[in-house]
Amino acid sequence: MTALIQRAVSPFKSVCYSSGRPGPRLIVLGAVHGNEVCGTLAITRVMAILDAGEARLAAGHATFVPITNPLAYANGTRAGDRNLNRGLHPTDAPREFEDQVANWLCPLLASHDVLLDLHSFQGEGEPFVFIGPENNDGAIEPFRHAEREERLAARLGVVRCVYGWLSTYAGGVAQRRQRTSDQTADWHARTDAHYGIGTTEYMRSVGGWGMTLECGRHDDPSAVDVACAAIFNTLHHLGLLAGDAPEPVRHMQSVHMCEVVDRQDAGDAFARRWRSFDALRRGELIGTRADGSRVVAPYDGYIVFPNAAADVETEWFYLAKQGDRLSF
């Protein structure tokens, strides 16, 4: 038995509620990243309500995974051995703890129709939802459920929607391959476009659909309320719970991620402390490379996921533009 399997962590756990009637199969995940606990707390709250009979499924099935990555959760860290939300796929040769999670989680995802993955973020900012691409037959992320994702995203209770993740990540990988060629194991991971595949991307690859909800700052108690409301809104919208379906949010902002900029040297530094979705004007100084060259905004838009502590040859920040989806 390997040291990997001997780790003293909680077993993988999912709880399924079935109405006994036909309907969608929903799965809700918490703690894909172990330090993002709002989903865990919200799922626990919702399950207590279902267990008490205060709400009953009218159709379909609802599966809840309070703690998706038990090692990271036990450690209170984002990852155990690696980021579970990158390079997610089953493997015949598990080497890291997250490989074991994937071998359990991926078949579970594939047995459902819809995924709601609950996360939180480190800095200041408003909750937002990540959806997938528009319908397409392309090589990166072919998809045919865009309208379903848009309709649910507009009913979760948040007012910002972001899309374009996997194609943007793949574009960044292509540029990284052109710049570097050290051929280490880490290099192969960082230059593999499939490394951008997380829970929702895997869900789409097996015929389902879903979204990632970023519920707020890690330590903000209101993030739990956002997550809990989103779960109930999803259950009502899909018809799993009886009652009035939620109305779409009006004036929802749509943000299209377009490109990623890597940190190429430890001396690369931001011009100021950026927050996700800070507005950028074309030509505005974003940061300075170690060699003194300026990194400026190529167009009007937004900075997304700025990471001042990014490792060399990993994502420093993303650039986004105003999107044109979810216009109700």
Coordinates of C-alpha atoms in Angstrom, one line a residue:
M1 CA 0.0 0.0 0.0
T2 CA 1.4 3.3 -1.0
A3 CA 1.8 6.4 1.3
L4 CA -0.7 8.1 -1.0
I5 CA -3.5 5.7 0.1
Q6 CA -2.5 5.6 3.7
R7 CA -3.2 9.3 4.4
A8 CA -5.5 9.9 7.3
V9 CA -8.2 11.9 5.6
S10 CA -12.0 11.6 5.5
P11 CA -13.4 9.2 2.9
F12 CA -14.9 10.5 -0.3
K13 CA -18.6 11.2 0.4
S14 CA -21.6 12.1 -1.7
V15 CA -25.2 12.3 -0.6
C16 CA -28.0 11.7 -3.1
Y17 CA -31.6 12.7 -2.7
S18 CA -34.1 11.2 -5.1
S19 CA -37.7 12.2 -5.7
G20 CA -38.6 8.8 -7.3
R21 CA -39.8 10.8 -10.3
P22 CA -38.2 11.6 -13.6
G23 CA -36.2 14.8 -13.8
P24 CA -32.7 16.3 -14.1
R25 CA -29.8 14.9 -12.1
L26 CA -28.0 17.8 -10.4
I27 CA -24.7 17.6 -8.5
V28 CA -23.4 20.3 -6.2
L29 CA -19.8 20.4 -5.2
G30 CA -18.1 22.1 -2.2
A31 CA -14.5 22.4 -1.2
V32 CA -12.9 21.5 -4.6
H33 CA -10.3 23.8 -3.1
G34 CA -9.8 23.0 0.6
N35 CA -9.7 26.6 1.8
E36 CA -12.9 27.5 0.1
V37 CA -15.5 26.3 2.6
C38 CA -18.6 28.4 1.8
G39 CA -19.9 25.6 -0.4
T40 CA -19.4 23.0 2.3
L41 CA -21.3 25.1 4.8
A42 CA -24.1 25.9 2.4
I43 CA -24.5 22.3 1.3
T44 CA -24.6 21.2 5.0
R45 CA -27.3 23.8 5.6
V46 CA -29.4 22.7 2.6
M47 CA -29.1 19.0 3.4
A48 CA -30.3 19.8 7.0
I49 CA -33.4 21.4 5.5
L50 CA -34.0 18.5 3.2
D51 CA -33.4 16.0 6.0
A52 CA -35.9 17.8 8.2
G53 CA -38.6 17.6 5.5
E54 CA -38.8 21.4 5.3
A55 CA -38.2 21.1 1.6
R56 CA -38.9 18.0 -0.6
L57 CA -37.8 17.1 -4.1
A58 CA -40.7 17.2 -6.6
A59 CA -38.7 15.6 -9.4
G60 CA -35.3 14.3 -10.4
H61 CA -32.2 13.7 -8.2
A62 CA -29.9 16.1 -6.3
T63 CA -26.4 14.9 -5.2
F64 CA -24.4 16.9 -2.8
V65 CA -20.6 16.6 -2.2
P66 CA -19.8 18.8 0.8
I67 CA -16.0 18.1 0.7
T68 CA -14.7 17.2 -2.7
N69 CA -11.0 17.3 -1.8
P70 CA -10.8 15.9 1.8
L71 CA -6.9 16.2 2.0
A72 CA -6.9 19.9 1.0
Y73 CA -9.9 20.5 3.3
A74 CA -8.2 18.8 6.3
N75 CA -5.1 20.9 5.7
G76 CA -7.1 24.1 5.2
T77 CA -5.2 24.7 1.9
R78 CA -6.2 25.3 -1.7
A79 CA -4.7 22.0 -2.8
G80 CA -3.4 18.7 -1.4
D81 CA -0.7 17.6 -3.8
R82 CA -1.9 19.7 -6.7
N83 CA -4.8 21.8 -7.9
L84 CA -7.8 19.5 -8.3
N85 CA -9.4 22.0 -10.7
R86 CA -6.6 21.6 -13.3
G87 CA -5.9 18.5 -15.5
L88 CA -9.0 16.8 -14.1
H89 CA -9.5 13.3 -15.6
P90 CA -9.4 9.7 -14.5
T91 CA -6.0 7.9 -14.6
D92 CA -4.9 4.3 -14.4
A93 CA -1.7 5.3 -12.6
P94 CA -2.6 7.7 -9.7
R95 CA 0.5 9.4 -8.3
E96 CA -1.0 12.3 -6.3
F97 CA -3.9 12.5 -4.0
E98 CA -5.9 14.5 -6.4
D99 CA -5.6 11.7 -9.0
Q100 CA -7.5 9.5 -6.5
V101 CA -10.1 12.2 -6.2
A102 CA -10.5 12.4 -9.9
N103 CA -10.9 8.6 -10.2
W104 CA -13.9 8.9 -7.8
L105 CA -15.2 12.2 -8.9
C106 CA -15.2 12.0 -12.7
P107 CA -17.5 9.0 -12.9
L108 CA -19.8 10.7 -10.4
L109 CA -19.9 13.8 -12.6
A110 CA -20.6 11.8 -15.7
S111 CA -23.6 10.2 -14.1
H112 CA -25.3 13.6 -13.7
D113 CA -26.7 16.2 -16.1
V114 CA -26.0 19.5 -14.3
L115 CA -23.2 20.7 -12.1
L116 CA -23.1 23.6 -9.7
D117 CA -19.5 24.0 -8.3
L118 CA -19.3 26.4 -5.3
H119 CA -16.0 28.4 -4.8
S120 CA -14.7 31.5 -3.1
F121 CA -11.8 33.9 -3.8
Q122 CA -9.0 35.5 -1.8
G123 CA -9.3 39.2 -2.4
E124 CA -12.1 41.8 -2.4
G125 CA -14.8 41.7 -5.0
E126 CA -18.4 40.8 -5.8
P127 CA -19.6 37.2 -6.4
F128 CA -19.7 36.1 -10.1
V129 CA -20.4 33.0 -12.1
F130 CA -18.3 31.2 -14.7
I131 CA -20.1 29.6 -17.6
G132 CA -18.8 27.7 -20.6
P133 CA -18.4 28.6 -24.3
E134 CA -21.1 29.4 -26.8
N135 CA -22.4 26.4 -28.8
N136 CA -19.6 25.2 -31.1
D137 CA -18.0 22.2 -32.9
G138 CA -14.5 23.4 -32.3
A139 CA -11.5 21.3 -31.1
I140 CA -11.0 23.0 -27.7
E141 CA -14.4 22.7 -26.0
P142 CA -17.3 21.6 -28.3
F143 CA -20.6 22.3 -26.6
R144 CA -24.3 22.3 -27.2
H145 CA -25.9 23.5 -23.9
A146 CA -25.0 27.2 -23.9
E147 CA -28.6 28.4 -23.6
R148 CA -29.2 26.2 -20.6
E149 CA -26.1 27.5 -18.8
E150 CA -27.1 31.1 -19.6
R151 CA -30.6 30.7 -18.3
L152 CA -29.4 29.2 -15.0
A153 CA -26.5 31.6 -14.6
A154 CA -29.0 34.5 -14.7
R155 CA -31.0 33.0 -11.9
L156 CA -28.3 32.2 -9.3
G157 CA -28.6 35.6 -7.7
V158 CA -25.3 37.2 -8.8
V159 CA -24.9 40.1 -11.3
R160 CA -21.7 39.2 -13.2
C161 CA -21.1 36.4 -15.6
V162 CA -17.7 35.4 -17.0
Y163 CA -16.9 33.2 -20.0
G164 CA -14.0 32.2 -22.3
W165 CA -11.9 30.3 -19.8
L166 CA -10.7 27.2 -21.6
S167 CA -10.0 28.9 -25.0
T168 CA -8.1 31.7 -23.2
Y169 CA -6.1 29.2 -21.2
A170 CA -5.3 27.2 -24.4
G171 CA -4.0 30.4 -26.1
G172 CA -1.8 31.1 -23.1
V173 CA -0.4 27.6 -23.3
A174 CA 0.5 28.0 -26.9
Q175 CA 2.5 31.2 -26.2
R176 CA 4.2 29.5 -23.2
R177 CA 5.3 26.6 -25.5
Q178 CA 6.9 29.1 -27.9
R179 CA 8.8 30.8 -25.1
T180 CA 10.0 27.9 -23.1
S181 CA 11.2 24.3 -23.6
D182 CA 12.8 23.0 -20.4
Q183 CA 11.0 19.6 -20.9
T184 CA 10.6 19.0 -17.1
A185 CA 7.4 17.3 -15.8
D186 CA 6.2 20.6 -14.5
W187 CA 6.8 22.2 -17.9
H188 CA 4.7 19.5 -19.6
A189 CA 1.8 20.2 -17.2
R190 CA 2.1 24.0 -17.7
T191 CA 2.1 23.6 -21.5
D192 CA -0.7 21.2 -21.8
A193 CA -4.0 22.8 -22.9
H194 CA -5.9 20.0 -21.2
Y195 CA -4.4 21.1 -17.9
G196 CA -7.1 23.9 -18.0
I197 CA -9.8 21.3 -17.6
G198 CA -11.5 21.4 -14.2
T199 CA -14.9 20.2 -12.9
T200 CA -17.1 22.1 -15.3
E201 CA -15.0 21.5 -18.3
Y202 CA -14.9 17.8 -17.5
M203 CA -18.7 17.9 -17.1
R204 CA -19.1 19.4 -20.5
S205 CA -16.8 16.8 -22.0
V206 CA -19.0 14.0 -21.0
G207 CA -22.2 15.6 -22.3
G208 CA -23.4 17.6 -19.3
W209 CA -23.4 21.2 -18.5
G210 CA -22.8 23.4 -15.4
M211 CA -21.1 26.4 -13.9
T212 CA -18.7 27.6 -11.2
L213 CA -20.1 30.1 -8.8
E214 CA -17.5 32.3 -7.0
C215 CA -19.5 33.2 -3.9
G216 CA -17.3 35.9 -2.4
R217 CA -14.2 36.3 -0.3
H218 CA -13.0 33.2 1.6
D219 CA -13.6 34.6 5.0
D220 CA -16.9 36.5 4.3
P221 CA -19.8 34.9 6.0
S222 CA -22.2 36.2 3.4
A223 CA -20.5 33.9 0.8
V224 CA -22.3 31.1 2.5
D225 CA -25.7 32.9 2.1
V226 CA -24.8 33.4 -1.6
A227 CA -24.0 29.7 -2.1
C228 CA -27.2 28.6 -0.2
A229 CA -29.4 30.9 -2.2
A230 CA -27.8 29.7 -5.4
I231 CA -28.5 26.0 -4.5
F232 CA -32.2 26.7 -3.9
N233 CA -32.5 28.9 -7.0
T234 CA -31.0 26.0 -9.0
L235 CA -33.3 23.4 -7.5
H236 CA -36.3 25.6 -8.3
H237 CA -35.1 26.6 -11.8
L238 CA -34.6 22.9 -12.7
G239 CA -37.9 21.9 -11.3
L240 CA -36.4 19.7 -8.6
L241 CA -38.3 21.7 -6.0
A242 CA -41.9 22.8 -6.5
G243 CA -42.8 26.4 -6.3
D244 CA -42.1 29.5 -8.3
A245 CA -39.0 29.5 -10.4
P246 CA -36.6 32.4 -9.8
E247 CA -36.7 35.4 -12.2
P248 CA -33.5 36.2 -14.1
V249 CA -31.3 39.0 -12.8
R250 CA -31.7 42.2 -14.7
H251 CA -28.7 44.1 -16.0
M252 CA -26.3 41.3 -15.6
Q253 CA -22.8 42.2 -16.6
S254 CA -21.2 39.8 -19.1
V255 CA -17.4 39.6 -19.2
H256 CA -15.4 37.8 -22.0
M257 CA -12.0 36.5 -21.0
C258 CA -9.7 37.1 -24.0
E259 CA -6.1 36.4 -23.1
V260 CA -3.7 35.5 -20.4
V261 CA -0.3 37.1 -19.6
D262 CA 2.3 35.0 -17.8
R263 CA 4.8 36.2 -15.3
Q264 CA 8.1 35.6 -17.1
D265 CA 10.6 36.6 -14.3
A266 CA 10.4 36.8 -10.5
G267 CA 11.2 40.5 -11.0
D268 CA 8.0 41.2 -13.0
A269 CA 5.8 43.5 -10.8
F270 CA 2.5 45.1 -11.0
A271 CA 2.2 48.9 -11.2
R272 CA -0.3 48.9 -8.4
R273 CA -2.5 46.5 -6.4
W274 CA -5.0 45.2 -8.8
R275 CA -8.3 43.5 -8.0
S276 CA -10.3 41.2 -10.4
F277 CA -12.5 43.2 -12.7
D278 CA -10.8 46.5 -12.2
A279 CA -11.4 48.5 -15.4
L280 CA -8.5 49.1 -17.8
R281 CA -8.1 51.8 -20.4
R282 CA -6.1 51.1 -23.5
G283 CA -2.5 52.0 -22.9
E284 CA -2.8 52.0 -19.1
L285 CA 0.3 50.6 -17.3
I286 CA -0.4 47.2 -15.7
G287 CA 3.1 46.3 -14.7
T288 CA 6.8 46.3 -15.5
R289 CA 8.9 43.3 -16.5
A290 CA 12.2 42.6 -14.8
D291 CA 14.0 44.1 -17.8
G292 CA 12.2 47.4 -17.4
S293 CA 9.7 46.9 -20.3
R294 CA 6.2 48.1 -19.7
V295 CA 3.1 45.9 -19.8
V296 CA 0.2 48.0 -20.8
A297 CA -3.5 47.3 -21.6
P298 CA -3.9 46.6 -25.3
Y299 CA -7.6 47.7 -25.2
D300 CA -10.3 48.9 -22.9
G301 CA -11.5 46.1 -20.7
Y302 CA -10.8 44.5 -17.3
I303 CA -8.0 42.7 -15.4
V304 CA -9.0 39.3 -14.0
F305 CA -7.3 37.1 -11.5
P306 CA -4.2 39.3 -11.0
N307 CA -1.6 37.3 -9.0
A308 CA 1.3 39.3 -7.7
A309 CA 2.9 36.1 -6.3
A310 CA 2.5 34.0 -9.5
D311 CA 5.3 31.5 -10.2
V312 CA 7.5 32.2 -13.2
E313 CA 5.9 30.9 -16.5
T314 CA 2.4 30.7 -14.9
E315 CA -0.6 33.0 -15.2
W316 CA 0.2 36.5 -14.0
F317 CA -3.2 38.0 -15.0
Y318 CA -6.0 37.7 -17.5
L319 CA -7.4 40.3 -19.8
A320 CA -11.1 40.5 -20.5
K321 CA -13.6 42.7 -22.5
Q322 CA -17.2 43.6 -22.1
G323 CA -19.2 40.5 -23.2
D324 CA -22.3 40.2 -25.2
R325 CA -24.1 37.2 -23.6
L326 CA -27.0 37.1 -21.1
S327 CA -28.6 40.2 -22.6
F328 CA -32.2 39.9 -21.3

